[in-house]
Amino acid sequence: MATGRTHRPATRSRGIPEATVARLPLYLRALTALSERSVPTVSSEELAAAAGVNSAKLRKDFSYLGSYGTRGVGYDVEYLVYQISRELGLTQDWPVVIVGIGNLGAALANYGGFASRGFRVAALIDADPAMAGKPVAGIAVQHTDELESIITGNGVSIGVIATPAGAAQQVCDRLVAAGVTSILNFAPTVLSVPEGVDVRKVDLSIELQILAFHEQRKAGEGERVALPIEGGDLEPSPGGSRGTEGERVALPIEGGAQAGPMARAGQDTGAAAGGRQQGPDGDVPAVMPA
Amino acid sequence: MATGRTHRPATRSRGIPEATVARLPLYLRALTALSERSVPTVSSEELAAAAGVNSAKLRKDFSYLGSYGTRGVGYDVEYLVYQISRELGLTQDWPVVIVGIGNLGAALANYGGFASRGFRVAALIDADPAMAGKPVAGIAVQHTDELESIITGNGVSIGVIATPAGAAQQVCDRLVAAGVTSILNFAPTVLSVPEGVDVRKVDLSIELQILAFHEQRKAGEGERVALPIEGGDLEPSPGGSRGTEGERVALPIEGGAQAGPMARAGQDTGAAAGGRQQGPDGDVPAVMPA
DNA sequence: GTCTGTGAAAGGATTCACAGCT
DNA sequence: AGCTGTGAATCCTTTCACAGAC
């Protein structure tokens, strides 16, 4: 990239690679855990192990943020926590609305993760009139009719969609029209949004299917067992489609493609195996500032 | 790759790229929807739009599976549904256990996605004795003590961890010891597993943080507003770490990295093909690859 | 003419390996 | 001596663009 002449590039180069951005939260979590244990500094090797990546990748990632480490020593934990938080935009408060308070929506609302680290549940919205007024996670559910006023009134720019697939696009359109520019979609649907709007998708069924793919490969080590499927024909059935298919579906939950912290690549072991980074009782969830 | 001499390579080349595997579930979902509407054939352009990717990518992906299309016509929907299902290992039944029946675990158990398409919830497990015997989603919750016998008794190879972060590694170790080789982790922790075990992670707080990053960029268009953070120092505070830190977070839910299907499904082609898919207004997030 | 399948080019991301600071 | 920061090499993914099948 840059000539690399100055040993302090520019604090923040213009573009941080997406892959790096996706890992910053992992580093932040590991760092916060260290911070809680009052660990003052950490080496790239140690931090990488705690985050489940290898040290070369971590150093490269940090190099995009600037030179925050000290050669021969490592990184100052507190300082890095601040820098990464700032880079991720977590030093400010982000009001979030959750639309669709079913099982999943309620679980999300109850999840502590929202309350901490810059995210605040500004409102819970559901289309069922019977839900209106009911408290979930200490917050009264509001009816969909109020969606627009809630968004504009609270300056919400991030929305979470946890509705059934059939309602997702409609909800999405309304959120966007009201001013939301980032959406976390749990519904198993591809959402269409105008340019400038960010959508991330979380799809459980997709994750399970990816696991099934690898699981199958393990099982059929060297041999491929093809068991008969109920109703499955090798050739396309000319008849109707319905029948066996039933409803497709799925709870959403997915992201992209990374194949997990470890696993298949035998060598990745180095990073993970290298250390039992987690403490016996879990690695500490984390910590972060309110 | 192969010389491409034979127009029917080998039905299944040895290795399908991870990025492709991660997209197969998307194609499958779109195809199933078409199948339900009794659509007989579909072009790469149409299917790509429905799945939220561009057609070149889709064709390349399918080329790894074999030549299942017909030039000048498109793909036979039913046939492709079968081929992809088979490739993903969904033509067989996968018993799954969910450990940790809190809000999230219950939401997952209730989610229809499990019941369909090859996955079956074989058991719900929780450490709270008070939960034992209680029915959730029609299945009686069992105590953690029975974890090993449940796994071996049902031949479970896929486990879902929805416990608090502190219990995740321990649960993971027990699942693996009992024979589970694929894990879907919802706890905000990096899990250590032996080689051969696949772990996929889903982390909500990470997804939100990634959205916040892009959201911040949009806000500071051309100008970077640095609002003062409460308690945030530029220099590392030498003092203790606690104080402001509070609790970190995170409901999990993440995967990899894909940033969303992006804009319109309709003209995805144009957008992508044209060139910079991102909009003119800046860098816009964008789409991430795996 | 239409639309798939795929080499080849382009673009990213990861890993290597070592120069250079402490 | 120890550890970061980073060019260079490698590997993976996406996009282009067109030959070839229908």
XYZ file of C-alpha atoms (C1' of nucleotides) in Angstrom:
624
model
C 0.000 0.000 0.000
C 1.476 3.243 1.022
C 5.135 3.401 0.772
C 5.286 2.642 4.365
C 7.805 5.318 4.857
C 6.294 7.008 7.787
C 5.993 4.608 10.585
C 2.761 6.185 11.551
C 0.752 6.129 8.399
C -2.297 8.146 8.922
C -4.065 6.850 11.913
C -6.731 5.586 9.624
C -6.110 4.708 6.075
C -9.002 5.305 3.798
C -10.329 1.826 3.455
C -10.235 -0.938 5.983
C -10.857 -4.291 4.307
C -14.228 -5.823 5.081
C -12.613 -8.999 6.317
C -10.724 -6.928 8.840
C -13.798 -5.008 9.946
C -15.549 -8.307 10.553
C -12.785 -9.371 12.913
C -12.473 -6.174 14.910
C -15.384 -7.146 17.166
C -13.603 -10.396 17.970
C -10.451 -8.581 18.976
C -12.471 -6.134 20.973
C -14.140 -8.894 22.913
C -10.842 -10.572 23.707
C -9.290 -7.276 24.699
C -12.167 -6.385 26.950
C -11.751 -9.671 28.751
C -8.082 -8.893 29.279
C -8.951 -5.414 30.411
C -11.236 -6.800 33.078
C -8.431 -8.893 34.369
C -6.305 -5.770 34.427
C -3.787 -7.162 31.986
C -1.822 -4.132 30.820
C -0.278 -5.352 27.584
C -0.632 -8.267 25.249
C 1.380 -9.648 22.352
C -0.064 -10.339 18.937
C 0.458 -14.016 19.600
C -1.530 -14.049 22.814
C -4.323 -11.848 21.570
C -4.611 -13.834 18.377
C -5.019 -17.038 20.349
C -7.728 -15.466 22.482
C -9.582 -14.277 19.416
C -9.177 -17.520 17.526
C -7.115 -16.241 14.618
C -3.425 -16.385 13.816
C -1.011 -13.665 14.778
C 0.037 -12.666 11.274
C -3.558 -11.931 10.384
C -4.065 -9.954 13.544
C -1.004 -7.829 12.988
C -2.023 -7.166 9.423
C -5.487 -6.186 10.580
C -4.122 -3.787 13.148
C -1.780 -2.296 10.604
C -4.828 -0.926 8.792
C -5.822 0.987 11.883
C -2.414 2.456 12.465
C 0.626 1.548 14.495
C -0.747 1.043 17.931
C 1.744 -1.487 19.180
C 5.218 -1.248 20.618
C 7.930 -3.435 19.148
C 9.484 -5.728 21.596
C 6.565 -5.278 23.940
C 3.126 -5.737 22.411
C -0.097 -3.769 22.539
C -1.468 -1.666 25.365
C -4.796 -3.261 26.144
C -6.725 -0.174 27.210
C -5.481 1.872 24.357
C -6.393 -0.745 21.799
C -9.840 -1.181 23.294
C -10.413 2.497 22.808
C -9.041 2.622 19.283
C -11.054 -0.329 18.073
C -14.200 0.937 19.754
C -13.764 4.241 18.062
C -13.100 2.653 14.703
C -16.236 0.576 15.004
C -18.284 3.565 15.997
C -19.069 2.185 19.415
C -18.133 5.315 21.262
C -21.530 6.665 20.440
C -24.984 5.440 21.250
C -26.966 3.546 18.624
C -30.689 3.296 19.185
C -32.037 0.072 17.692
C -35.575 -1.136 17.060
C -36.584 -4.770 16.915
C -39.538 -5.594 14.707
C -41.329 -8.876 15.235
C -41.523 -9.904 18.856
C -42.049 -13.622 18.545
C -39.796 -16.178 20.165
C -36.740 -14.878 18.458
C -37.543 -11.207 18.842
C -38.147 -11.699 22.549
C -34.877 -13.568 22.879
C -33.059 -10.731 21.187
C -34.768 -8.132 23.337
C -33.780 -10.019 26.442
C -30.288 -10.420 25.318
C -27.876 -8.379 27.322
C -25.726 -7.693 24.333
C -27.986 -4.984 23.147
C -27.900 -2.989 26.307
C -24.163 -2.774 26.425
C -21.564 -1.386 24.164
C -23.291 1.360 22.379
C -26.513 -0.348 21.417
C -29.780 0.541 23.056
C -33.130 -1.024 22.355
C -35.230 2.015 21.591
C -38.404 0.080 20.857
C -40.013 -3.286 20.253
C -42.557 -3.419 17.479
C -45.054 -6.127 16.586
C -48.006 -6.393 14.229
C -50.157 -8.312 16.675
C -52.515 -5.914 18.470
C -52.646 -8.330 21.358
C -48.950 -7.761 21.976
C -49.251 -4.001 22.185
C -48.486 -2.716 25.641
C -47.105 -5.993 26.860
C -43.707 -5.661 28.419
C -40.877 -7.733 27.012
C -37.490 -7.360 28.570
C -38.849 -4.392 30.443
C -39.989 -2.564 27.356
C -43.598 -2.198 26.265
C -44.258 -3.582 22.815
C -45.683 -1.070 20.367
C -47.872 -1.669 17.375
C -46.601 -1.569 13.836
C -48.741 1.451 13.114
C -46.313 3.497 15.108
C -43.236 2.287 13.317
C -42.588 5.480 11.406
C -43.027 7.803 14.341
C -40.816 5.623 16.519
C -38.021 5.667 13.972
C -38.077 9.353 13.313
C -38.794 10.281 16.903
C -35.780 8.406 18.203
C -33.440 8.956 15.331
C -33.090 5.228 14.814
C -30.762 4.186 12.018
C -30.408 0.494 12.780
C -33.325 -1.925 12.611
C -33.563 -5.610 13.423
C -36.124 -7.684 11.546
C -37.290 -10.820 13.359
C -40.623 -11.242 11.624
C -41.820 -14.200 9.593
C -40.390 -14.302 6.088
C -43.599 -13.126 4.518
C -43.610 -9.821 6.350
C -39.912 -9.033 6.132
C -39.769 -7.125 2.861
C -42.707 -4.974 3.796
C -41.265 -4.165 7.189
C -37.927 -3.481 5.558
C -39.487 -1.030 3.109
C -41.154 0.848 5.916
C -38.021 0.977 8.010
C -36.011 2.300 5.112
C -38.659 4.830 4.153
C -38.636 6.075 7.722
C -34.897 6.581 7.701
C -33.236 3.349 8.769
C -30.019 2.728 6.853
C -28.733 -0.478 8.420
C -30.719 -3.654 8.822
C -29.993 -6.918 10.548
C -32.301 -9.455 8.965
C -33.287 -12.669 10.716
C -36.032 -13.566 8.297
C -35.139 -16.157 5.704
C -35.611 -13.858 2.757
C -33.490 -11.848 0.424
C -34.323 -8.231 1.065
C -34.270 -5.592 -1.630
C -33.074 -2.242 -0.443
C -32.035 0.949 -2.159
C -28.418 1.864 -2.485
C -26.845 3.187 0.622
C -28.716 0.831 2.888
C -26.747 -1.937 4.511
C -28.237 -5.331 5.115
C -26.679 -8.136 7.067
C -28.362 -11.420 7.282
C -28.418 -14.067 9.927
C -29.861 -17.377 8.951
C -29.848 -20.452 11.102
C -30.965 -22.883 8.485
C -28.121 -21.829 6.250
C -25.593 -22.426 8.983
C -26.998 -25.848 9.656
C -26.926 -26.723 5.998
C -23.303 -25.746 5.738
C -22.519 -27.936 8.728
C -24.458 -30.780 7.166
C -22.359 -30.468 4.040
C -19.131 -30.929 5.948
C -20.638 -33.555 8.182
C -21.597 -35.551 5.163
C -18.100 -35.394 3.827
C -16.734 -36.712 7.062
C -19.181 -39.579 7.126
C -18.530 -40.606 3.585
C -14.838 -40.767 4.059
C -13.747 -42.366 0.865
C -17.107 -43.852 0.232
C -20.280 -42.171 -0.695
C -23.378 -43.585 0.832
C -26.482 -42.539 -0.944
C -29.450 -43.339 1.085
C -32.860 -43.128 -0.401
C -34.804 -40.093 0.410
C -38.434 -40.187 1.017
C -40.078 -38.861 -2.003
C -36.891 -37.867 -3.669
C -36.530 -38.800 -7.244
C -33.407 -38.599 -9.147
C -35.125 -37.134 -12.044
C -37.209 -34.126 -11.613
C -40.760 -34.986 -10.995
C -42.765 -33.503 -13.754
C -45.816 -33.368 -11.624
C -46.477 -30.601 -9.211
C -44.008 -29.182 -6.901
C -45.830 -28.912 -3.673
C -46.316 -32.179 -2.033
C -43.186 -33.205 -0.351
C -41.532 -29.924 -0.146
C -43.617 -28.589 2.589
C -42.436 -25.336 3.889
C -38.993 -24.374 3.448
C -37.485 -22.398 5.718
C -35.893 -21.268 8.323
C -34.885 -19.285 11.042
C -32.377 -17.147 10.009
C -29.098 -16.701 11.177
C -26.293 -16.445 9.001
C -23.707 -14.357 7.705
C -21.351 -15.323 5.230
C -18.951 -17.832 4.701
C -16.241 -18.102 7.080
C -15.905 -21.604 8.048
C -15.581 -21.295 11.644
C -12.622 -20.585 13.652
C -11.033 -23.717 13.046
C -11.805 -26.822 11.995
C -11.201 -28.248 8.789
C -7.999 -26.739 7.944
C -5.652 -28.800 9.811
C -3.153 -26.134 10.175
C -5.316 -23.646 11.727
C -4.597 -25.622 14.711
C -1.630 -23.622 15.415
C -3.630 -20.669 16.337
C -6.324 -22.248 18.311
C -4.519 -25.107 19.689
C -1.631 -23.085 20.611
C -3.311 -22.024 23.555
C -6.062 -22.765 25.624
C -6.968 -19.289 25.508
C -10.111 -19.674 27.269
C -10.079 -20.129 30.870
C -11.582 -23.203 32.180
C -14.691 -21.536 33.081
C -15.274 -19.889 29.879
C -13.411 -17.142 28.619
C -15.043 -14.529 30.085
C -17.699 -12.988 28.401
C -16.731 -9.857 28.143
C -16.830 -6.837 29.303
C -17.333 -3.615 28.185
C -18.255 -0.393 29.059
C -21.563 0.763 29.524
C -9.140 -27.009 -13.645
C -9.861 -29.940 -15.766
C -9.320 -29.388 -19.377
C -12.967 -29.027 -19.772
C -12.936 -31.481 -22.550
C -15.810 -33.589 -21.466
C -18.870 -31.510 -21.150
C -19.881 -33.501 -18.183
C -16.905 -33.348 -15.923
C -17.439 -35.652 -13.079
C -20.677 -34.829 -11.424
C -18.736 -33.716 -8.436
C -15.273 -32.441 -8.581
C -13.230 -33.137 -5.548
C -13.466 -29.842 -3.813
C -16.249 -27.327 -3.842
C -15.017 -23.912 -2.665
C -16.268 -22.844 0.738
C -17.696 -19.657 -0.668
C -19.787 -21.745 -3.021
C -20.950 -24.120 -0.308
C -22.099 -21.131 1.725
C -24.289 -20.007 -1.145
C -25.877 -23.332 -1.998
C -28.486 -22.947 0.750
C -29.480 -19.614 -0.759
C -29.982 -21.132 -4.167
C -31.863 -24.000 -2.645
C -34.242 -21.679 -0.890
C -34.933 -19.690 -4.051
C -35.399 -22.884 -6.039
C -37.790 -24.327 -3.504
C -39.907 -21.213 -3.734
C -39.998 -21.584 -7.524
C -40.795 -25.233 -7.174
C -43.752 -24.424 -4.992
C -45.047 -22.166 -7.667
C -44.591 -24.956 -10.154
C -42.115 -23.028 -12.240
C -40.442 -25.662 -14.423
C -37.239 -23.941 -15.485
C -35.278 -20.876 -14.565
C -32.377 -18.979 -16.107
C -29.208 -18.147 -14.240
C -30.226 -14.518 -14.432
C -33.590 -15.058 -12.776
C -32.370 -17.451 -10.144
C -29.453 -15.206 -9.298
C -31.825 -12.298 -8.780
C -33.996 -14.386 -6.495
C -31.000 -15.467 -4.465
C -29.464 -12.033 -4.310
C -26.236 -12.731 -6.183
C -25.101 -12.053 -9.723
C -25.509 -14.544 -12.506
C -21.843 -15.061 -13.274
C -21.224 -16.133 -9.733
C -24.179 -18.452 -9.764
C -23.104 -20.131 -12.972
C -19.609 -20.547 -11.674
C -20.952 -22.033 -8.468
C -23.108 -24.510 -10.348
C -20.199 -25.444 -12.557
C -18.540 -26.981 -9.508
C -21.482 -29.289 -9.060
C -21.586 -30.388 -12.650
C -23.427 -29.342 -15.767
C -27.015 -29.337 -14.716
C -28.320 -26.653 -17.042
C -29.390 -26.581 -20.653
C -27.907 -23.932 -22.899
C -30.444 -21.665 -24.442
C -32.987 -22.745 -21.849
C -31.856 -22.608 -18.262
C -32.056 -24.969 -15.305
C -34.733 -27.505 -14.491
C -35.986 -26.414 -11.097
C -36.889 -29.806 -9.626
C -33.708 -31.398 -10.795
C -31.541 -28.666 -9.355
C -33.383 -28.804 -6.042
C -32.528 -32.445 -5.831
C -28.909 -32.051 -6.843
C -28.224 -29.256 -4.405
C -30.015 -31.044 -1.594
C -27.937 -34.086 -2.228
C -24.736 -32.106 -2.360
C -25.549 -30.454 0.950
C -26.378 -33.770 2.523
C -29.989 -32.851 3.109
C -31.376 -36.006 1.638
C -30.733 -37.664 4.916
C -31.991 -36.954 8.377
C -29.772 -35.088 10.826
C -30.679 -35.363 14.475
C -29.686 -32.192 16.332
C -29.504 -31.370 20.028
C -29.885 -27.901 21.451
C -28.065 -27.208 24.685
C -29.144 -24.250 26.770
C -32.869 -23.664 26.705
C -33.057 -20.036 27.662
C -34.743 -17.422 25.573
C -32.653 -18.138 22.569
C -32.641 -21.903 22.907
C -36.426 -21.903 23.180
C -36.698 -19.679 20.128
C -34.511 -22.065 18.187
C -36.478 -25.085 19.353
C -39.690 -23.439 18.273
C -38.326 -22.424 14.994
C -39.825 -24.292 12.108
C -36.591 -24.337 10.219
C -35.282 -27.178 12.274
C -38.183 -29.436 11.609
C -37.961 -29.080 7.886
C -35.377 -29.982 5.405
C -33.424 -32.736 7.000
C -32.945 -31.450 10.514
C -34.751 -32.917 13.480
C -34.522 -31.734 17.046
C -33.598 -34.914 18.865
C -33.376 -33.337 22.301
C -33.313 -30.152 24.332
C -30.812 -30.034 27.154
C -30.467 -27.575 30.006
C -28.439 -27.399 33.193
C -31.279 -26.036 35.282
C -32.971 -28.890 37.163
C -36.147 -26.850 37.262
C -36.351 -27.032 33.490
C -36.127 -30.797 33.342
C -39.322 -32.355 32.097
C -40.802 -29.079 30.965
C -41.991 -29.177 27.403
C -40.601 -26.630 24.987
C -41.790 -26.756 21.422
C -43.413 -30.049 22.256
C -40.234 -31.655 23.505
C -39.437 -32.336 27.140
C -36.249 -30.660 28.289
C -33.661 -33.056 29.675
C -30.961 -32.404 32.206
C -27.332 -31.950 31.320
C -26.467 -35.120 33.171
C -27.973 -37.055 30.332
C -26.062 -35.278 27.618
C -23.731 -38.153 26.818
C -26.402 -40.810 26.671
C -28.623 -38.633 24.517
C -25.847 -38.036 22.006
C -24.780 -41.627 21.710
C -28.287 -43.001 21.937
C -29.528 -40.925 19.045
C -26.431 -40.865 16.938
C -26.318 -37.101 17.085
C -23.469 -35.487 15.213
C -24.624 -31.878 15.191
C -24.997 -29.834 18.365
C -26.258 -26.314 18.924
C -24.881 -24.376 21.872
C -27.154 -21.640 23.192
C -25.791 -21.430 26.718
C -24.243 -18.442 28.446
C -20.660 -17.792 27.411
C -19.260 -19.171 30.622
C -20.676 -22.626 30.047
C -20.019 -22.932 26.340
C -16.537 -24.438 26.316
C -17.463 -27.015 28.880
C -20.599 -28.009 27.010
C -18.606 -28.098 23.819
C -16.023 -30.425 25.320
C -18.716 -32.806 26.479
C -20.507 -32.772 23.153
C -17.290 -33.509 21.321
C -16.287 -36.221 23.741
C -19.663 -37.845 23.229
C -19.256 -37.887 19.477
C -20.561 -34.611 18.082
C -18.441 -33.404 15.181
C -20.278 -30.244 14.086
C -21.224 -27.401 16.370
C -23.258 -24.285 15.841
C -22.203 -21.877 18.558
C -24.415 -19.021 19.717
C -22.379 -18.209 22.784
C -20.053 -15.240 22.462
C -16.918 -17.253 22.958
C -14.168 -18.706 20.890
C -14.428 -22.463 21.225
C -11.428 -24.758 21.176
C -12.070 -28.035 19.479
C -9.908 -30.854 18.266
C -9.183 -31.298 14.615
C -11.952 -32.783 12.621
C -14.641 -30.938 14.510
C -16.392 -28.156 12.670
C -17.538 -25.052 14.458
C -19.672 -22.290 13.054
C -20.430 -19.266 15.056
C -23.370 -16.956 15.140
C -22.953 -13.755 17.040
C -25.443 -10.944 17.123
C -23.247 -8.392 18.782
C -20.654 -8.843 16.100
C -23.193 -8.260 13.373
C -24.412 -5.120 15.061
C -20.896 -3.846 15.472
C -20.189 -4.348 11.809
C -23.341 -2.431 10.957
C -22.324 0.330 13.331
C -18.998 0.614 11.548
C -20.655 1.220 8.214
C -23.319 3.390 9.736
C -20.665 5.597 11.211
C -19.009 5.980 7.857
C -22.249 7.092 6.300
C -22.834 9.663 8.980
C -19.417 11.170 8.688
C -19.615 11.721 4.985
C -16.551 13.701 4.146
C -16.226 14.891 7.638
C -15.479 12.932 10.667
C -17.386 13.971 13.661
C -15.685 12.872 16.750
C -18.036 13.171 19.547
C -16.693 13.014 22.988
C -17.242 9.773 24.661
C -18.074 9.594 28.212
C -15.078 8.403 30.000
C -13.080 7.751 26.929
C -9.548 8.891 26.992
C -7.354 9.021 24.066
C -4.507 7.741 26.023
C -4.852 4.543 27.842
C -5.915 5.105 31.335
C -3.219 3.762 33.498
C -5.632 3.202 36.268
C -7.725 0.136 36.496
C -9.655 -1.400 33.772
C -12.991 -1.868 35.355
C -14.872 1.254 36.049
C -16.557 2.173 32.894
C -16.217 -1.137 31.340
C -19.396 -2.705 32.484
C -20.433 -5.913 30.861
C -19.491 -6.736 27.427
C -21.773 -8.584 25.599
C -23.238 -10.276 23.192
C -25.714 -12.491 21.959
C -24.279 -14.343 19.403
C -25.146 -14.608 16.057
C -22.799 -14.329 13.423
C -21.270 -16.101 10.728
C -19.042 -14.861 8.344
C -19.056 -11.998 6.509
C -21.310 -11.577 3.705
C -22.754 -8.278 3.761
C -26.052 -8.640 2.417
C -27.455 -9.193 -0.886
C -27.484 -5.657 -1.500
C -29.532 -3.737 -3.517
C -32.182 -4.796 -5.715
C -32.509 -8.263 -6.557
C -33.883 -7.226 -9.826
C -31.067 -5.634 -11.561
C -28.386 -7.057 -9.625
C -26.715 -7.783 -12.795
C -26.437 -4.302 -13.830
C -25.217 -3.210 -10.541
C -22.600 -5.762 -10.173
C -21.633 -6.071 -13.715
C -21.639 -2.434 -14.380
C -18.849 -1.984 -12.062
C -18.693 -0.604 -8.669
C -21.679 -1.989 -7.060
C -21.498 0.487 -4.412
C -23.298 3.653 -4.755
C -22.016 6.991 -5.536
C -22.607 8.301 -2.153
C -19.464 7.147 -0.708
C -18.136 3.965 0.118
C -21.079 2.175 1.089
C -20.540 -0.919 2.581
C -20.885 -3.490 0.523
C -20.683 -6.722 -0.002
C -18.486 -9.004 1.408
C -17.271 -12.062 0.356
C -16.840 -14.714 2.455
C -30.804 -15.913 -31.129
C -30.488 -17.386 -26.293
C -28.255 -18.900 -22.340
C -24.907 -22.126 -20.127
C -20.138 -23.457 -18.893
C -15.625 -21.989 -18.203
C -10.827 -20.303 -19.298
C -8.527 -16.141 -18.152
C -8.069 -11.792 -15.808
C -8.730 -9.087 -11.817
C -9.261 -8.351 -7.084
C -9.050 -9.707 -2.181
C -7.486 -11.993 1.718
C -4.063 -14.751 4.066
C 0.433 -16.234 5.006
C 5.392 -15.731 4.812
C 9.380 -13.888 6.317
C 12.188 -10.359 7.657
C 13.562 -5.374 8.320
C 13.508 -2.366 11.966
C 12.300 -0.433 16.474
C 12.558 -1.061 21.671
C 16.662 -10.664 22.437
C 11.731 -9.871 21.507
C 7.929 -8.434 18.907
C 5.649 -5.303 15.657
C 4.748 -3.658 10.949
C 4.692 -4.695 6.262
C 6.367 -5.835 1.394
C 6.077 -9.950 -1.338
C 4.268 -14.394 -2.377
C 0.382 -17.379 -2.322
C -4.114 -18.701 -2.329
C -9.004 -17.947 -2.872
C -13.013 -15.505 -4.862
C -15.248 -12.817 -8.126
C -15.886 -10.939 -12.587
C -15.176 -10.853 -17.498
C -16.093 -12.366 -21.840
C -16.844 -15.637 -25.158
C -16.917 -20.430 -27.246
C -20.258 -23.652 -27.780
C -24.724 -26.120 -27.072
C -29.569 -25.751 -27.942
